Amino acid sequence: FFSHHQPQVIMASVAADQKIFRPITEAQVCREMARRYFDDLDKAAESDVIIVGAGSAGLACAYELSKHPEVSVTLIEQSVSPGGGAWLGGQLFSAMVCRKPADKFLDEVEIPYEDRGDYVVIKHAALFTSKVLAKVLEAPNVKLFNATAVEDLIIKPTENGSMRVGGAVTNWSLVSQHHNDQSCMDPNVLESKILVSACGHDGPFGASGVKRLAKLGFLKNDLPGMGALDMNSAEDQIVNHTREIFPGMVVCGMEVAEVDQCPRMGPTFGAMFLSGQKAGQVAYEALQQQKAKGTPVRK
């Protein structure tokens, strides 16, 4: 239709009944979508790492793990649109403020910013989220399942009798939102060697990983919740406290604050990037330790 010699054909000049697109059947579209989705789901039934939550921390974690192509990563996000609260800055403003040394992460993922001395400013938060999301989606070892909720954890004993997180119990988000007004709708299950919980602070789906551990009595204390806002204390604490909180489960981002009562940092995002990166490194190290020990899990 478009001539190689006339690349700038004006669509308005095209006859109303002229064919533009090549033919396709509705059945072809269905099969292309369904086959790929269920092929991906078949592979995700056993992953090295499951990341729950594709906000700024979860995306940074997935990006870090994409550096290890031998590690299979399943990224689960309950919303249709990944990114969490990182599409805008504070109070629905556009700019994203990041304290140094988070600028090193921005340099790595090639996101431009204005240097303001001790901090940098990205002109629009969506620039960060779209760029990192694109890099994660392009990685051959990472698969995103959005519009998918994690309703529970898989926790089972190892051969030495200790308990360990072994994966996620999932459902489509629309199903999860209607359990109270529909008949029983059982979930699906995905196994993993390590699960990273990056579900953010308390909310409808927030902090769901640590809330479940606390309810089952696997945390020493009840969840105190995040502390009041203090930017200069909060970000250091979030990154420093990012860790494997229970065998098989790493916690990062604002979910850390729910466990340790770290202050909230409000509209600064550097800790989310660095906490997510650290979580990816902790998860990778845990995988290597499992491999070295040959840690078996009772089926």
GROMACS .gro file of N, CA and C in nm, residues 24-146:
model
  369
   24ILE      N    1  -0.665  -1.115   0.821
   24ILE     CA    2  -0.643  -1.203   0.937
   24ILE      C    3  -0.780  -1.255   0.979
   25THR      N    4  -0.782  -1.371   1.043
   25THR     CA    5  -0.907  -1.424   1.095
   25THR      C    6  -0.913  -1.402   1.245
   26GLU      N    7  -1.034  -1.394   1.296
   26GLU     CA    8  -1.052  -1.379   1.441
   26GLU      C    9  -0.994  -1.498   1.516
   27ALA      N   10  -1.003  -1.616   1.456
   27ALA     CA   11  -0.949  -1.736   1.520
   27ALA      C   12  -0.796  -1.727   1.534
   28GLN      N   13  -0.731  -1.669   1.433
   28GLN     CA   14  -0.586  -1.652   1.442
   28GLN      C   15  -0.548  -1.563   1.559
   29VAL      N   16  -0.621  -1.455   1.577
   29VAL     CA   17  -0.592  -1.363   1.687
   29VAL      C   18  -0.609  -1.435   1.821
   30CYS      N   19  -0.719  -1.508   1.835
   30CYS     CA   20  -0.744  -1.582   1.959
   30CYS      C   21  -0.631  -1.678   1.989
   31ARG      N   22  -0.593  -1.757   1.888
   31ARG     CA   23  -0.489  -1.858   1.911
   31ARG      C   24  -0.354  -1.796   1.944
   32GLU      N   25  -0.319  -1.686   1.876
   32GLU     CA   26  -0.190  -1.622   1.902
   32GLU      C   27  -0.181  -1.572   2.046
   33MET      N   28  -0.290  -1.513   2.096
   33MET     CA   29  -0.289  -1.463   2.233
   33MET      C   30  -0.293  -1.577   2.335
   34ALA      N   31  -0.386  -1.669   2.315
   34ALA     CA   32  -0.406  -1.775   2.414
   34ALA      C   33  -0.287  -1.869   2.422
   35ARG      N   34  -0.231  -1.907   2.307
   35ARG     CA   35  -0.118  -2.000   2.308
   35ARG      C   36   0.001  -1.941   2.383
   36ARG      N   37   0.031  -1.814   2.354
   36ARG     CA   38   0.145  -1.752   2.420
   36ARG      C   39   0.122  -1.735   2.570
   37TYR      N   40   0.001  -1.697   2.608
   37TYR     CA   41  -0.028  -1.678   2.750
   37TYR      C   42  -0.011  -1.810   2.825
   38PHE      N   43  -0.068  -1.914   2.773
   38PHE     CA   44  -0.064  -2.041   2.846
   38PHE      C   45   0.072  -2.110   2.833
   39ASP      N   46   0.147  -2.083   2.727
   39ASP     CA   47   0.286  -2.129   2.723
   39ASP      C   48   0.367  -2.060   2.832
   40ASP      N   49   0.346  -1.930   2.848
   40ASP     CA   50   0.414  -1.855   2.953
   40ASP      C   51   0.372  -1.906   3.092
   41LEU      N   52   0.245  -1.933   3.109
   41LEU     CA   53   0.196  -1.981   3.237
   41LEU      C   54   0.253  -2.119   3.269
   42ASP      N   55   0.267  -2.201   3.166
   42ASP     CA   56   0.326  -2.334   3.185
   42ASP      C   57   0.470  -2.322   3.235
   43LYS      N   58   0.546  -2.229   3.177
   43LYS     CA   59   0.683  -2.208   3.221
   43LYS      C   60   0.687  -2.148   3.362
   44ALA      N   61   0.593  -2.058   3.391
   44ALA     CA   62   0.591  -1.990   3.521
   44ALA      C   63   0.545  -2.080   3.635
   45ALA      N   64   0.496  -2.199   3.603
   45ALA     CA   65   0.455  -2.291   3.709
   45ALA      C   66   0.571  -2.322   3.802
   46GLU      N   67   0.694  -2.317   3.751
   46GLU     CA   68   0.814  -2.334   3.832
   46GLU      C   69   0.914  -2.226   3.791
   47SER      N   70   0.932  -2.126   3.877
   47SER     CA   71   1.025  -2.018   3.850
   47SER      C   72   1.136  -2.020   3.953
   48ASP      N   73   1.248  -1.961   3.917
   48ASP     CA   74   1.352  -1.940   4.018
   48ASP      C   75   1.307  -1.832   4.116
   49VAL      N   76   1.255  -1.722   4.063
   49VAL     CA   77   1.213  -1.610   4.147
   49VAL      C   78   1.075  -1.561   4.102
   50ILE      N   79   0.986  -1.543   4.199
   50ILE     CA   80   0.861  -1.472   4.176
   50ILE      C   81   0.873  -1.338   4.247
   51ILE      N   82   0.841  -1.231   4.174
   51ILE     CA   83   0.835  -1.097   4.233
   51ILE      C   84   0.689  -1.056   4.238
   52VAL      N   85   0.641  -1.025   4.357
   52VAL     CA   86   0.502  -0.984   4.375
   52VAL      C   87   0.498  -0.833   4.386
   53GLY      N   88   0.441  -0.768   4.286
   53GLY     CA   89   0.433  -0.623   4.285
   53GLY      C   90   0.529  -0.563   4.183
   54ALA      N   91   0.475  -0.490   4.085
   54ALA     CA   92   0.556  -0.429   3.981
   54ALA      C   93   0.555  -0.278   3.993
   55GLY      N   94   0.567  -0.229   4.118
   55GLY     CA   95   0.590  -0.086   4.138
   55GLY      C   96   0.737  -0.056   4.115
   56SER      N   97   0.782   0.059   4.163
   56SER     CA   98   0.921   0.100   4.137
   56SER      C   99   1.021   0.003   4.197
   57ALA      N  100   0.996  -0.049   4.318
   57ALA     CA  101   1.088  -0.144   4.380
   57ALA      C  102   1.085  -0.278   4.307
   58GLY      N  103   0.965  -0.327   4.276
   58GLY     CA  104   0.953  -0.454   4.206
   58GLY      C  105   1.016  -0.451   4.068
   59LEU      N  106   0.998  -0.339   3.996
   59LEU     CA  107   1.059  -0.326   3.864
   59LEU      C  108   1.211  -0.320   3.874
   60ALA      N  109   1.262  -0.248   3.974
   60ALA     CA  110   1.408  -0.242   3.993
   60ALA      C  111   1.464  -0.379   4.026
   61CYS      N  112   1.389  -0.457   4.104
   61CYS     CA  113   1.431  -0.594   4.136
   61CYS      C  114   1.434  -0.680   4.011
   62ALA      N  115   1.329  -0.672   3.930
   62ALA     CA  116   1.323  -0.749   3.806
   62ALA      C  117   1.436  -0.709   3.711
   63TYR      N  118   1.464  -0.580   3.704
   63TYR     CA  119   1.573  -0.533   3.619
   63TYR      C  120   1.706  -0.591   3.667
   64GLU      N  121   1.728  -0.591   3.797
   64GLU     CA  122   1.853  -0.645   3.851
   64GLU      C  123   1.868  -0.793   3.818
   65LEU      N  124   1.759  -0.868   3.830
   65LEU     CA  125   1.764  -1.011   3.801
   65LEU      C  126   1.773  -1.039   3.651
   66SER      N  127   1.734  -0.943   3.568
   66SER     CA  128   1.747  -0.962   3.424
   66SER      C  129   1.893  -0.970   3.381
   67LYS      N  130   1.984  -0.929   3.469
   67LYS     CA  131   2.127  -0.937   3.440
   67LYS      C  132   2.177  -1.081   3.446
   68HIS      N  133   2.093  -1.171   3.497
   68HIS     CA  134   2.129  -1.312   3.510
   68HIS      C  135   2.033  -1.394   3.424
   69PRO      N  136   2.061  -1.407   3.295
   69PRO     CA  137   1.966  -1.470   3.203
   69PRO      C  138   1.932  -1.614   3.235
   70GLU      N  139   2.015  -1.679   3.317
   70GLU     CA  140   1.986  -1.818   3.355
   70GLU      C  141   1.880  -1.827   3.464
   71VAL      N  142   1.844  -1.714   3.525
   71VAL     CA  143   1.746  -1.710   3.634
   71VAL      C  144   1.609  -1.678   3.575
   72SER      N  145   1.513  -1.766   3.594
   72SER     CA  146   1.377  -1.741   3.544
   72SER      C  147   1.300  -1.659   3.646
   73VAL      N  148   1.238  -1.551   3.599
   73VAL     CA  149   1.170  -1.455   3.686
   73VAL      C  150   1.026  -1.437   3.641
   74THR      N  151   0.934  -1.453   3.735
   74THR     CA  152   0.793  -1.425   3.710
   74THR      C  153   0.754  -1.303   3.792
   75LEU      N  154   0.708  -1.199   3.724
   75LEU     CA  155   0.669  -1.073   3.786
   75LEU      C  156   0.517  -1.063   3.784
   76ILE      N  157   0.457  -1.047   3.902
   76ILE     CA  158   0.311  -1.048   3.914
   76ILE      C  159   0.264  -0.912   3.964
   77GLU      N  160   0.166  -0.856   3.895
   77GLU     CA  161   0.111  -0.724   3.930
   77GLU      C  162  -0.041  -0.730   3.928
   78GLN      N  163  -0.103  -0.687   4.038
   78GLN     CA  164  -0.249  -0.696   4.047
   78GLN      C  165  -0.321  -0.595   3.958
   79SER      N  166  -0.255  -0.485   3.925
   79SER     CA  167  -0.318  -0.384   3.840
   79SER      C  168  -0.299  -0.417   3.692
   80VAL      N  169  -0.386  -0.362   3.610
   80VAL     CA  170  -0.367  -0.375   3.465
   80VAL      C  171  -0.239  -0.303   3.424
   81SER      N  172  -0.212  -0.187   3.485
   81SER     CA  173  -0.094  -0.108   3.449
   81SER      C  174   0.014  -0.122   3.556
   82PRO      N  175   0.127  -0.185   3.523
   82PRO     CA  176   0.238  -0.193   3.618
   82PRO      C  177   0.293  -0.053   3.647
   83GLY      N  178   0.369  -0.042   3.754
   83GLY     CA  179   0.430   0.086   3.789
   83GLY      C  180   0.393   0.138   3.925
   84GLY      N  181   0.284   0.085   3.982
   84GLY     CA  182   0.243   0.130   4.115
   84GLY      C  183   0.223   0.280   4.119
   85GLY      N  184   0.282   0.344   4.222
   85GLY     CA  185   0.267   0.488   4.237
   85GLY      C  186   0.374   0.568   4.168
   86ALA      N  187   0.449   0.505   4.078
   86ALA     CA  188   0.564   0.572   4.017
   86ALA      C  189   0.533   0.635   3.881
   87TRP      N  190   0.407   0.651   3.849
   87TRP     CA  191   0.372   0.720   3.725
   87TRP      C  192   0.367   0.871   3.745
   88LEU      N  193   0.359   0.913   3.872
   88LEU     CA  194   0.357   1.054   3.907
   88LEU      C  195   0.442   1.077   4.030
   89GLY      N  196   0.479   1.203   4.055
   89GLY     CA  197   0.547   1.237   4.178
   89GLY      C  198   0.445   1.257   4.289
   90GLY      N  199   0.479   1.336   4.391
   90GLY     CA  200   0.388   1.359   4.502
   90GLY      C  201   0.267   1.441   4.462
   91GLN      N  202   0.155   1.413   4.524
   91GLN     CA  203   0.029   1.487   4.506
   91GLN      C  204  -0.009   1.504   4.360
   92LEU      N  205   0.017   1.400   4.282
   92LEU     CA  206  -0.017   1.397   4.139
   92LEU      C  207   0.063   1.498   4.056
   93PHE      N  208   0.176   1.546   4.109
   93PHE     CA  209   0.266   1.630   4.031
   93PHE      C  210   0.345   1.541   3.937
   94SER      N  211   0.407   1.602   3.836
   94SER     CA  212   0.474   1.524   3.732
   94SER      C  213   0.615   1.481   3.768
   95ALA      N  214   0.694   1.573   3.825
   95ALA     CA  215   0.837   1.548   3.845
   95ALA      C  216   0.861   1.443   3.953
   96MET      N  217   0.971   1.369   3.935
   96MET     CA  218   1.013   1.267   4.032
   96MET      C  219   1.147   1.309   4.093
   97VAL      N  220   1.152   1.319   4.225
   97VAL     CA  221   1.273   1.358   4.296
   97VAL      C  222   1.342   1.234   4.351
   98CYS      N  223   1.472   1.224   4.328
   98CYS     CA  224   1.550   1.108   4.373
   98CYS      C  225   1.679   1.157   4.439
   99ARG      N  226   1.700   1.117   4.562
   99ARG     CA  227   1.822   1.157   4.633
   99ARG      C  228   1.939   1.070   4.587
  100LYS      N  229   2.055   1.130   4.581
  100LYS     CA  230   2.176   1.055   4.550
  100LYS      C  231   2.206   0.960   4.666
  101PRO      N  232   2.258   0.838   4.639
  101PRO     CA  233   2.323   0.792   4.516
  101PRO      C  234   2.232   0.717   4.418
  102ALA      N  235   2.099   0.737   4.426
  102ALA     CA  236   2.009   0.670   4.333
  102ALA      C  237   2.032   0.713   4.189
  103ASP      N  238   2.103   0.825   4.170
  103ASP     CA  239   2.133   0.869   4.034
  103ASP      C  240   2.217   0.766   3.957
  104LYS      N  241   2.292   0.685   4.030
  104LYS     CA  242   2.373   0.581   3.964
  104LYS      C  243   2.283   0.479   3.895
  105PHE      N  244   2.171   0.446   3.957
  105PHE     CA  245   2.076   0.354   3.894
  105PHE      C  246   2.015   0.419   3.770
  106LEU      N  247   1.981   0.547   3.781
  106LEU     CA  248   1.924   0.619   3.666
  106LEU      C  249   2.023   0.625   3.550
  107ASP      N  250   2.151   0.643   3.583
  107ASP     CA  251   2.253   0.642   3.478
  107ASP      C  252   2.259   0.505   3.410
  108GLU      N  253   2.248   0.400   3.490
  108GLU     CA  254   2.257   0.264   3.437
  108GLU      C  255   2.145   0.234   3.340
  109VAL      N  256   2.025   0.282   3.374
  109VAL     CA  257   1.910   0.254   3.287
  109VAL      C  258   1.885   0.368   3.187
  110GLU      N  259   1.977   0.463   3.183
  110GLU     CA  260   1.979   0.569   3.082
  110GLU      C  261   1.855   0.658   3.088
  111ILE      N  262   1.825   0.707   3.208
  111ILE     CA  263   1.714   0.800   3.226
  111ILE      C  264   1.771   0.939   3.253
  112PRO      N  265   1.740   1.037   3.172
  112PRO     CA  266   1.794   1.172   3.192
  112PRO      C  267   1.731   1.241   3.313
  113TYR      N  268   1.806   1.331   3.373
  113TYR     CA  269   1.758   1.403   3.490
  113TYR      C  270   1.832   1.535   3.502
  114GLU      N  271   1.778   1.622   3.587
  114GLU     CA  272   1.843   1.747   3.620
  114GLU      C  273   1.915   1.730   3.753
  115ASP      N  274   2.043   1.755   3.755
  115ASP     CA  275   2.124   1.740   3.876
  115ASP      C  276   2.109   1.863   3.964
  116ARG      N  277   2.063   1.842   4.088
  116ARG     CA  278   2.041   1.952   4.181
  116ARG      C  279   2.134   1.945   4.302
  117GLY      N  280   2.248   1.879   4.285
  117GLY     CA  281   2.344   1.870   4.394
  117GLY      C  282   2.330   1.741   4.471
  118ASP      N  283   2.256   1.742   4.580
  118ASP     CA  284   2.237   1.621   4.661
  118ASP      C  285   2.125   1.532   4.608
  119TYR      N  286   2.052   1.581   4.512
  119TYR     CA  287   1.942   1.504   4.456
  119TYR      C  288   1.929   1.536   4.308
  120VAL      N  289   1.850   1.455   4.238
  120VAL     CA  290   1.824   1.479   4.097
  120VAL      C  291   1.673   1.479   4.074
  121VAL      N  292   1.633   1.539   3.962
  121VAL     CA  293   1.490   1.548   3.930
  121VAL      C  294   1.467   1.497   3.789
  122ILE      N  295   1.380   1.398   3.776
  122ILE     CA  296   1.335   1.349   3.646
  122ILE      C  297   1.213   1.432   3.606
  123LYS      N  298   1.209   1.480   3.483
  123LYS     CA  299   1.105   1.576   3.446
  123LYS      C  300   0.964   1.520   3.459
  124HIS      N  301   0.949   1.389   3.440
  124HIS     CA  302   0.819   1.325   3.461
  124HIS      C  303   0.841   1.183   3.511
  125ALA      N  304   0.771   1.148   3.617
  125ALA     CA  305   0.788   1.015   3.676
  125ALA      C  306   0.762   0.906   3.574
  126ALA      N  307   0.671   0.930   3.480
  126ALA     CA  308   0.639   0.829   3.380
  126ALA      C  309   0.758   0.795   3.292
  127LEU      N  310   0.852   0.887   3.281
  127LEU     CA  311   0.972   0.861   3.203
  127LEU      C  312   1.053   0.749   3.270
  128PHE      N  313   1.065   0.755   3.402
  128PHE     CA  314   1.133   0.647   3.474
  128PHE      C  315   1.059   0.515   3.457
  129THR      N  316   0.931   0.516   3.489
  129THR     CA  317   0.855   0.391   3.491
  129THR      C  318   0.847   0.326   3.354
  130SER      N  319   0.821   0.404   3.251
  130SER     CA  320   0.810   0.346   3.117
  130SER      C  321   0.944   0.290   3.069
  131LYS      N  322   1.054   0.359   3.103
  131LYS     CA  323   1.186   0.315   3.057
  131LYS      C  324   1.227   0.184   3.126
  132VAL      N  325   1.212   0.179   3.258
  132VAL     CA  326   1.250   0.058   3.331
  132VAL      C  327   1.156  -0.057   3.296
  133LEU      N  328   1.027  -0.028   3.284
  133LEU     CA  329   0.931  -0.131   3.246
  133LEU      C  330   0.966  -0.190   3.110
  134ALA      N  331   1.004  -0.105   3.015
  134ALA     CA  332   1.041  -0.154   2.882
  134ALA      C  333   1.162  -0.246   2.889
  135LYS      N  334   1.261  -0.208   2.969
  135LYS     CA  335   1.381  -0.292   2.981
  135LYS      C  336   1.348  -0.427   3.044
  136VAL      N  337   1.260  -0.425   3.144
  136VAL     CA  338   1.220  -0.550   3.209
  136VAL      C  339   1.144  -0.639   3.111
  137LEU      N  340   1.051  -0.580   3.036
  137LEU     CA  341   0.970  -0.659   2.942
  137LEU      C  342   1.053  -0.715   2.827
  138GLU      N  343   1.160  -0.645   2.791
  138GLU     CA  344   1.247  -0.693   2.683
  138GLU      C  345   1.336  -0.807   2.728
  139ALA      N  346   1.356  -0.824   2.858
  139ALA     CA  347   1.446  -0.928   2.909
  139ALA      C  348   1.387  -1.067   2.881
  140PRO      N  349   1.461  -1.156   2.818
  140PRO     CA  350   1.406  -1.287   2.784
  140PRO      C  351   1.377  -1.376   2.904
  141ASN      N  352   1.435  -1.347   3.020
  141ASN     CA  353   1.416  -1.432   3.138
  141ASN      C  354   1.309  -1.380   3.233
  142VAL      N  355   1.239  -1.271   3.197
  142VAL     CA  356   1.136  -1.213   3.284
  142VAL      C  357   1.002  -1.218   3.212
  143LYS      N  358   0.900  -1.267   3.283
  143LYS     CA  359   0.764  -1.267   3.231
  143LYS      C  360   0.673  -1.193   3.328
  144LEU      N  361   0.601  -1.094   3.277
  144LEU     CA  362   0.505  -1.018   3.356
  144LEU      C  363   0.365  -1.075   3.339
  145PHE      N  364   0.299  -1.100   3.451
  145PHE     CA  365   0.156  -1.131   3.451
  145PHE      C  366   0.088  -1.016   3.524
  146ASN      N  367   0.030  -0.922   3.449
  146ASN     CA  368  -0.045  -0.815   3.514
  146ASN      C  369  -0.192  -0.854   3.523
   0.00000   0.00000   0.00000
